[in-house]
Tab-separated table of C-alpha atoms in Angstrom:
chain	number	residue	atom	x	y	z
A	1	UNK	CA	98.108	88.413	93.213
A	2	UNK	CA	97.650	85.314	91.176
A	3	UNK	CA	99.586	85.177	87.942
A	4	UNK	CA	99.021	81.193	87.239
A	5	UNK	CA	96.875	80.935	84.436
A	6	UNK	CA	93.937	83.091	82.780
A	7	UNK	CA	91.918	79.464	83.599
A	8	UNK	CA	91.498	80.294	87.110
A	9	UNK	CA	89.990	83.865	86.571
A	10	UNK	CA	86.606	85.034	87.413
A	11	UNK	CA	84.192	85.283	84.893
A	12	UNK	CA	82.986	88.331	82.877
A	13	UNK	CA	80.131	90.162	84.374
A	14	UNK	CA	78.541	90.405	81.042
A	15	UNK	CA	79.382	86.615	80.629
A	16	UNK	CA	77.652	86.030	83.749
A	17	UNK	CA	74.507	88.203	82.351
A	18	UNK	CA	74.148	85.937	79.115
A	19	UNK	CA	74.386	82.479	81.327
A	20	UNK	CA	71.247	84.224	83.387
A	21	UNK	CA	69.475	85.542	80.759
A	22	UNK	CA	69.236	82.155	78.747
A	23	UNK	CA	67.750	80.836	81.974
A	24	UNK	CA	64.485	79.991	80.033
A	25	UNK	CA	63.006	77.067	78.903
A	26	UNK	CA	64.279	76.573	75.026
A	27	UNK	CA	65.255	73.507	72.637
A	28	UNK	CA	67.947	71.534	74.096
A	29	UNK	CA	70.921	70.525	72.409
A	30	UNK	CA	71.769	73.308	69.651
A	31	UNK	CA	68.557	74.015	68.759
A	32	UNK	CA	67.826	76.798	70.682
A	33	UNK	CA	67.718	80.523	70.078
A	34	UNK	CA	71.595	81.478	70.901
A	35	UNK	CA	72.956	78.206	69.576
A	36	UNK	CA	71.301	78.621	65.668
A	37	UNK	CA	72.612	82.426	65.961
A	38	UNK	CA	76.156	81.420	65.910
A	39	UNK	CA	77.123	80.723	62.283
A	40	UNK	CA	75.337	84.234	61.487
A	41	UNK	CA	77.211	85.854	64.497
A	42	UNK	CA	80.903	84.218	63.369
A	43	UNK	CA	80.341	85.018	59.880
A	44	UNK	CA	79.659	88.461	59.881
A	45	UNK	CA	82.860	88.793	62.699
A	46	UNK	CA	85.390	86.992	60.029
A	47	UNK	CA	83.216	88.567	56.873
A	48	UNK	CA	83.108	84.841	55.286
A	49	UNK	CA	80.495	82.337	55.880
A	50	UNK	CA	81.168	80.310	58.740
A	51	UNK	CA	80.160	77.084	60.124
A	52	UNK	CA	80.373	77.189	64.025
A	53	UNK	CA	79.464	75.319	67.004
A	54	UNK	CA	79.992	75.389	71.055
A	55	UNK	CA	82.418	73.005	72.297
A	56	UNK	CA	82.894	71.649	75.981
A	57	UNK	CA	86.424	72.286	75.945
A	58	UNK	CA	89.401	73.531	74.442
A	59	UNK	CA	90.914	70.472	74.424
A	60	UNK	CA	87.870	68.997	72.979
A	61	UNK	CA	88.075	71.748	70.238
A	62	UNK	CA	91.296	71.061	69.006
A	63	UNK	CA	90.851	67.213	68.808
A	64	UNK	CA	87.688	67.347	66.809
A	65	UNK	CA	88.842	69.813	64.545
A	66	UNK	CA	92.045	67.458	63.513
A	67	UNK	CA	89.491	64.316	64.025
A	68	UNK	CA	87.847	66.323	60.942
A	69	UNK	CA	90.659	66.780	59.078
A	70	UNK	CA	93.069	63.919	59.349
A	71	UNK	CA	92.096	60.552	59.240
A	72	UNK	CA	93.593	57.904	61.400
A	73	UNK	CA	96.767	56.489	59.703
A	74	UNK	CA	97.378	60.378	58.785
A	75	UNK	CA	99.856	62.778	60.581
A	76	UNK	CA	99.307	66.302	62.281
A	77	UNK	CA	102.415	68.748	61.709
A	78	UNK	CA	102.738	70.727	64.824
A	79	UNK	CA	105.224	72.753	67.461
A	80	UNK	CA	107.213	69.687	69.614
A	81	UNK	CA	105.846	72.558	72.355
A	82	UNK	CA	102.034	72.915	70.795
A	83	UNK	CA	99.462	72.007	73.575
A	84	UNK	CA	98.347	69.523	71.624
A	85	UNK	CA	101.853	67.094	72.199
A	86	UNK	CA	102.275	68.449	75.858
A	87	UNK	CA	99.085	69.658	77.458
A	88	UNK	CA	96.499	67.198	76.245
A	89	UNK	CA	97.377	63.683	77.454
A	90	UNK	CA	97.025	61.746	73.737
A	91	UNK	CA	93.722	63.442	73.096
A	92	UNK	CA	94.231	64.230	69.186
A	93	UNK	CA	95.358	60.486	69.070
A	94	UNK	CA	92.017	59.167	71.297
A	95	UNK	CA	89.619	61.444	68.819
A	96	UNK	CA	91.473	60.947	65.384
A	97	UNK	CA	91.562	57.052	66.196
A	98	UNK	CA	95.132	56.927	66.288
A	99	UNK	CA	96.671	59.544	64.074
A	100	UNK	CA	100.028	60.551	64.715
A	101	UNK	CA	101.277	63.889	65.689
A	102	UNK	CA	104.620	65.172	64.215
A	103	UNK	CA	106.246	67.580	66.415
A	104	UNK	CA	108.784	70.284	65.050
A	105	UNK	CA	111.070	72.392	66.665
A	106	UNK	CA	110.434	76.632	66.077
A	107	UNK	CA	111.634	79.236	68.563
A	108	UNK	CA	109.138	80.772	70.939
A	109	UNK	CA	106.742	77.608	70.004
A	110	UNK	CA	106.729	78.707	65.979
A	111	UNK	CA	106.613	76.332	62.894
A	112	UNK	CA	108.573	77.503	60.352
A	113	UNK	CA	107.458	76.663	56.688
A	114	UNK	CA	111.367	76.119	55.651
A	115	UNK	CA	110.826	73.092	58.381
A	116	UNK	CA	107.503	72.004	57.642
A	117	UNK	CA	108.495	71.924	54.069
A	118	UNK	CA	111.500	69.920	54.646
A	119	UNK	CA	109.217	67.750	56.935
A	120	UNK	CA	107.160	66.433	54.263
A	121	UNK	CA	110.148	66.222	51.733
A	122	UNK	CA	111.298	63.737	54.102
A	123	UNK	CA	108.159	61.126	54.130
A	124	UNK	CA	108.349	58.600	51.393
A	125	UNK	CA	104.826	58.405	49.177
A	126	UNK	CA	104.603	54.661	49.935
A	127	UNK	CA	102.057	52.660	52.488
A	128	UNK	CA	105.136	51.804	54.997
A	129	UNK	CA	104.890	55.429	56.503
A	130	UNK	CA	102.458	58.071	58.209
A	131	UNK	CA	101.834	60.628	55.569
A	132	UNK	CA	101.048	64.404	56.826
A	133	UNK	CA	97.715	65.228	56.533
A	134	UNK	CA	97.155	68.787	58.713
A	135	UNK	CA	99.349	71.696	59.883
A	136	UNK	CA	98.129	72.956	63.576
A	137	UNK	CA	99.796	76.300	64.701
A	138	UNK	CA	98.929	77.618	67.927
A	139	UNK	CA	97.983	81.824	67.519
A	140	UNK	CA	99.127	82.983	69.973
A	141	UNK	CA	101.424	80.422	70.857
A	142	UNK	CA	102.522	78.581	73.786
A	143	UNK	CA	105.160	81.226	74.481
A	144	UNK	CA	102.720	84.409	73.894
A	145	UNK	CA	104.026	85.311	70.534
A	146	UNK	CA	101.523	85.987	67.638
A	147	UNK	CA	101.525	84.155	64.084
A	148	UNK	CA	101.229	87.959	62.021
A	149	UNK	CA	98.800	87.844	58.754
A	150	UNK	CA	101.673	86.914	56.188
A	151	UNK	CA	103.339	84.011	58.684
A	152	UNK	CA	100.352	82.369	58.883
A	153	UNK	CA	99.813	82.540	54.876
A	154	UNK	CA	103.447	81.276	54.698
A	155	UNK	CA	102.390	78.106	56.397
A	156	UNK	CA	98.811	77.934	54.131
A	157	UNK	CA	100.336	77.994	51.090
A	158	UNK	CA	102.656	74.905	52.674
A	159	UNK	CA	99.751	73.157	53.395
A	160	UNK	CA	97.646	74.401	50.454
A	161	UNK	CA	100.111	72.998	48.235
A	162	UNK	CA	100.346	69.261	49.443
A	163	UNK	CA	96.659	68.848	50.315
A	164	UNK	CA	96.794	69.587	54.333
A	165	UNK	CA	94.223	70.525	56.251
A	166	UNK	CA	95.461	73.829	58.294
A	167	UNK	CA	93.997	74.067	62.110
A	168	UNK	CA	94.738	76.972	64.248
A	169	UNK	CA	94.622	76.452	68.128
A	170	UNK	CA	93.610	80.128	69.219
A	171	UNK	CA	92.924	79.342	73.395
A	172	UNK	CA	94.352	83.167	72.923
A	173	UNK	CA	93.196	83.764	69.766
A	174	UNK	CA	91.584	87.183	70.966
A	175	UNK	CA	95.012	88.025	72.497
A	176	UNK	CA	96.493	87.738	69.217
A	177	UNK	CA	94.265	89.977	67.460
A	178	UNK	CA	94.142	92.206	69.906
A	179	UNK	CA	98.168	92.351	69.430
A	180	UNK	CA	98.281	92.547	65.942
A	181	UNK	CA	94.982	94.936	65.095
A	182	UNK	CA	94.249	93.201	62.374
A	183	UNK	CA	90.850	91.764	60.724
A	184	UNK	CA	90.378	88.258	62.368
A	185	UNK	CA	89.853	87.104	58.811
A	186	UNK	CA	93.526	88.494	57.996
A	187	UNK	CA	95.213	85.658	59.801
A	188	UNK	CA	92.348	83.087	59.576
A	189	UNK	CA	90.761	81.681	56.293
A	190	UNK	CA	92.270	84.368	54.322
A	191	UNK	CA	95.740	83.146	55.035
A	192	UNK	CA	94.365	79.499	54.308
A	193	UNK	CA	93.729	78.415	57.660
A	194	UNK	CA	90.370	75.597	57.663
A	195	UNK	CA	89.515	75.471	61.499
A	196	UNK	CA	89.895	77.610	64.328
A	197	UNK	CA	89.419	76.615	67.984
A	198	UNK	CA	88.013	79.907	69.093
A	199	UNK	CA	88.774	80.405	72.868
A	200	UNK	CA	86.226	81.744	75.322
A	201	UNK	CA	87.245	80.541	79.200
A	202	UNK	CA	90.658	82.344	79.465
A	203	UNK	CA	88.977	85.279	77.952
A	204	UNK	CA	86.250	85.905	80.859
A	205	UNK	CA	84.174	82.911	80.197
A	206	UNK	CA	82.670	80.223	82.410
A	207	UNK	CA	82.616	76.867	80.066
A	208	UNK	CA	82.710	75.784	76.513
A	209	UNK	CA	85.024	77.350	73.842
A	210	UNK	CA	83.479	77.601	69.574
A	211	UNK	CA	85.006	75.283	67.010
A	212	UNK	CA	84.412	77.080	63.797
A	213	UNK	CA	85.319	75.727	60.098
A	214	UNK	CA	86.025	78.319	56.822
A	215	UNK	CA	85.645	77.833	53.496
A	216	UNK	CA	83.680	75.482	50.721
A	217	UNK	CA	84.141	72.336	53.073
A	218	UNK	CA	82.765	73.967	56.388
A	219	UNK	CA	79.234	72.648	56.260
A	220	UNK	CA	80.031	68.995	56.333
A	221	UNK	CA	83.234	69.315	57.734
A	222	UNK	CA	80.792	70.813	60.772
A	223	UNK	CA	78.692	68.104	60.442
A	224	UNK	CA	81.135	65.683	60.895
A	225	UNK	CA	82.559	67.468	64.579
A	226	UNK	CA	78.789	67.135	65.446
A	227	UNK	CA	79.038	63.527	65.131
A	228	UNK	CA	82.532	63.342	67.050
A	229	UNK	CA	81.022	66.230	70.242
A	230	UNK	CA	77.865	63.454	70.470
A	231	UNK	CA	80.172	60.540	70.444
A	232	UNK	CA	82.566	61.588	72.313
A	233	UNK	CA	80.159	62.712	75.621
A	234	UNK	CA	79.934	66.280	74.952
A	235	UNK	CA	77.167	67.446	73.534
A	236	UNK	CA	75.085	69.302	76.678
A	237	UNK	CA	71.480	68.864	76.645
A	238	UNK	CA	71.110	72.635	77.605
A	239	UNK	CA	73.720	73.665	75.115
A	240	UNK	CA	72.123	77.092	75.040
A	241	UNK	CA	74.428	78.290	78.349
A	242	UNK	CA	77.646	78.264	76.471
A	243	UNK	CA	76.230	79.470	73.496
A	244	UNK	CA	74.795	82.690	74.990
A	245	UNK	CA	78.595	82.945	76.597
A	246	UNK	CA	79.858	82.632	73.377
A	247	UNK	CA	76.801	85.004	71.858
A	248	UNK	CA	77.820	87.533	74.246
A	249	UNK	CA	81.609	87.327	73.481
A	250	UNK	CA	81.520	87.782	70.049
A	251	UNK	CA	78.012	90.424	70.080
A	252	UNK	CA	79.491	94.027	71.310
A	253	UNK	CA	83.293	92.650	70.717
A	254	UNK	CA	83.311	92.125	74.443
A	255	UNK	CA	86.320	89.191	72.996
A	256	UNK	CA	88.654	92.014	71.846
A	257	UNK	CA	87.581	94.294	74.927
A	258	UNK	CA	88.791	91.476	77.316
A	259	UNK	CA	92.117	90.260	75.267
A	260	UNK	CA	92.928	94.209	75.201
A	261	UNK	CA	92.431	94.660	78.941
A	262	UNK	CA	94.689	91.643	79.753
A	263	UNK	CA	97.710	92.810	76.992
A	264	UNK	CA	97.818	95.762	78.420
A	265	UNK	CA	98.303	94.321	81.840
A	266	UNK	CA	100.978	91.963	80.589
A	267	UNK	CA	102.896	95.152	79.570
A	268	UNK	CA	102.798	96.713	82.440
A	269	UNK	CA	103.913	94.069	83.530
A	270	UNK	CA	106.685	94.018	81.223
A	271	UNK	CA	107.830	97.062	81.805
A	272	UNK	CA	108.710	95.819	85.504
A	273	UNK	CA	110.790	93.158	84.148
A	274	UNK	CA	113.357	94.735	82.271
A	275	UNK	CA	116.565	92.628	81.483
A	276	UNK	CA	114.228	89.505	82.432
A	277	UNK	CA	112.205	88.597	79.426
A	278	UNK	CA	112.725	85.242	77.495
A	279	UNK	CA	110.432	86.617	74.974
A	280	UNK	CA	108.476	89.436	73.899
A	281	UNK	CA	105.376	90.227	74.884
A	282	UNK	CA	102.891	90.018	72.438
A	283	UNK	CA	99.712	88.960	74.789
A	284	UNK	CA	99.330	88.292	78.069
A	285	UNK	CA	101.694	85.730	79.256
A	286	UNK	CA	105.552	86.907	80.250
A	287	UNK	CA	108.236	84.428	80.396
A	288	UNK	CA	111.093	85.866	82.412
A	289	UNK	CA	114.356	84.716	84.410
A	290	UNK	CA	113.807	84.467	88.099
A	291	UNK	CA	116.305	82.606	90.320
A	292	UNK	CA	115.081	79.859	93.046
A	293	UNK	CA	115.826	82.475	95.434
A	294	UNK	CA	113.688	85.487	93.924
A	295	UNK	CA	110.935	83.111	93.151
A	296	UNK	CA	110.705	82.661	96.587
A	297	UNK	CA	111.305	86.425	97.390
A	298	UNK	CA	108.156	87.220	95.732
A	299	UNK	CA	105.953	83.867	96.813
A	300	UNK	CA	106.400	85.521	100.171
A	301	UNK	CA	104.665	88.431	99.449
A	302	UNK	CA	102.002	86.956	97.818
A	303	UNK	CA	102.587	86.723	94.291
A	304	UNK	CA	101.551	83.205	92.907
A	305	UNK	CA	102.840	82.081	89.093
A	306	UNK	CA	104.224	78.861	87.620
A	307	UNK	CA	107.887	78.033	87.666
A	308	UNK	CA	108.644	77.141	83.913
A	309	UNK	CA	112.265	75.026	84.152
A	310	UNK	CA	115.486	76.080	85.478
A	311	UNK	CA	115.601	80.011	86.284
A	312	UNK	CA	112.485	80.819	84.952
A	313	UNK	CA	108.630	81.652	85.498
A	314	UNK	CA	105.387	82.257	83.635
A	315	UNK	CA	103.114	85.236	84.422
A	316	UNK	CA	99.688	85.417	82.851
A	317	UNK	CA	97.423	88.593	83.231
A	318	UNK	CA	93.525	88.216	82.571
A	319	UNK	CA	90.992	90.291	81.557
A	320	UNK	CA	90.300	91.325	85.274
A	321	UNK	CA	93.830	93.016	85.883
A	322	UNK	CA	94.729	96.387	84.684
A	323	UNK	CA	98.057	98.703	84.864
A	324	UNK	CA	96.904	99.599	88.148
A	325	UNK	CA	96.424	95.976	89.675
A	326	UNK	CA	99.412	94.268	88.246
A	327	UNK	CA	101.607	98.143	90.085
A	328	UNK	CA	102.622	95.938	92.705
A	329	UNK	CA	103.995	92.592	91.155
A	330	UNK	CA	105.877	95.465	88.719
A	331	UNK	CA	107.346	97.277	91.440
A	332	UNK	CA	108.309	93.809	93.287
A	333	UNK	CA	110.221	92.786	89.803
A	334	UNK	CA	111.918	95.948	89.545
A	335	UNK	CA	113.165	95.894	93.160
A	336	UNK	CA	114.643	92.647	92.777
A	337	UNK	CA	116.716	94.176	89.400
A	338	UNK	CA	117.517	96.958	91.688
A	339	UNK	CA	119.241	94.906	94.143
């Protein structure tokens, strides 16, 4: 009955089983047995070498990773909608020292290149202004659509070609791929992009999310967001818990299993709320039009979600929910287009 957020979810059985089977005494830090399997594990999943590491939080993630590439009198191109403007309370601007953030506008929370490009045309090469210095897209985004293989490529050949750094926020990066059925790799480093915040917690696990960097720079690039996790307060002495959750997401593909599970819910979903949909739904999350008064028509029967502005609400399925569990919030929708 609860439709809020895939934060507040339980956590994967088989999550759970990794956090209690790497109760044993190891290195702390990252030294230990789950924590030096990750580059091997992330590399063979995006068939590219990989440097990765476990990360408290998402929000931690995505500030390191533009703290790595974009120094502090640089700018970040980004969504005026990205989680990173609205949902992080300055914390790209606290990790980066001060860099600036450059929000766009896109429908359904997309940058388009035509806009980045025209973006950069606009900044002057002298000292008197912030100069771009990264592209972050959110995959999928803030409004559930997916970036698809060649859109993403549109926007690394942008950055490619003036010298940006290209960071991909993918909290629902599983969701995504699970949408599109592509290769991770299609609409990752092979489209250009450098780091990806690879999400773990709305997919079924506990705590900690992966930051993982592509291509010849990833090594130091890595090192470097190992200096800004220990400076920063968030490098866990027994690291080796949200590695094994991360171990165990990527090991078996229980990370597509999951985003699959909760797409298919959101359709189901979907296909209550005919006529209603803002967008379409290409994960998990449904934006619809709901009146003050049928908000409250369902609320009363027990169906919790977030109001999202005037006439509207967000619905987020989880890995948990299937066609079956989400029946009655579809039938509920459907009766109030009925009426």
């Amino acid at each position: 009955m609860h439709y809020f957020s895939d934060n507040a979810t339980p956590i994967s059985p088989a999550i759970m089983a990794a956090i209690a089977a790497a109760d044993q005494a190891d290195h702390g830090y990252d030294g230990d047995a789950w924590s030096t399997r990750l580059d091997s594990a992330f590399s063979d999943l995006f068939d590219t070498p990989v440097s990765a590491l476990w990360i408290a939080t998402g929000t931690a993630a995505n500030s390191i990773a533009l703290a790595c590439l974009c120094p502090p009198y640089g700018g970040v191109i980004c969504h005026e909608e990205a989680h990173i403007v609205v949902d992080e309370c300055g914390a790209p601007g606290f990790f980066t020292h001060g860099a600036s953030l450059m929000p766009l506008p896109g429908n359904g929370a997309k940058l388009m290149p035509d806009v980045v490009t025209d973006r950069l045309k606009a900044i002057r090469p002298d000292v008197h202004q912030v100069p771009a210095r990264a592209i972050s897209i959110t995959n999928a985004t803030e409004y559930g659509l997916t970036y698809t293989p060649d859109e993403v490529a549109a926007l690394g050949a942008v950055a490619k070609a003036h010298g940006l750094g290209f960071h991909m926020d993918g909290a629902r990066f599983a969701n995504a791929v699970a949408y599109l059925g592509c290769p991770p790799a299609d609409v990752t480093w092979r489209a250009g992009v450098d780091a990806l915040s690879f999400g773990c917690v709305k997919n079924g696990g506990m705590i900690g999310e992966a930051l993982l960097f592509f291509g010849e720079q990833a090594p130091s690039r890595a090192a470097e967001a190992q200096r800004w996790r220990k400076r920063s307060g968030h490098l866990f002495s027994k690291g080796r818990y949200l590695a094994a959750q991360i171990m165990a997401m990527v090991e078996g593909d229980l990370w597509l299993a999951n985003a699959r599970t909760a797409n298919a819910a959101a359709q189901a979903l979907a296909d209550g709320a005919t006529g209603r949909l803002l967008h379409p739904v290409q994960a998990n999350e449904l934006f619809i039009r709901l009146s003050a008064d049928e908000a409250a028509l369902l609320r009363a029967q027990g169906f919790d979600f977030y109001d999202w502005g005037e006439g509207a609400a967000r619905l987020v399925t989880n890995w948990s929910q299937d066609a079956a569990s989400v029946a009655p919030l579809a039938q509920a929708l459907r009766a109030l287009t009925d009426d």
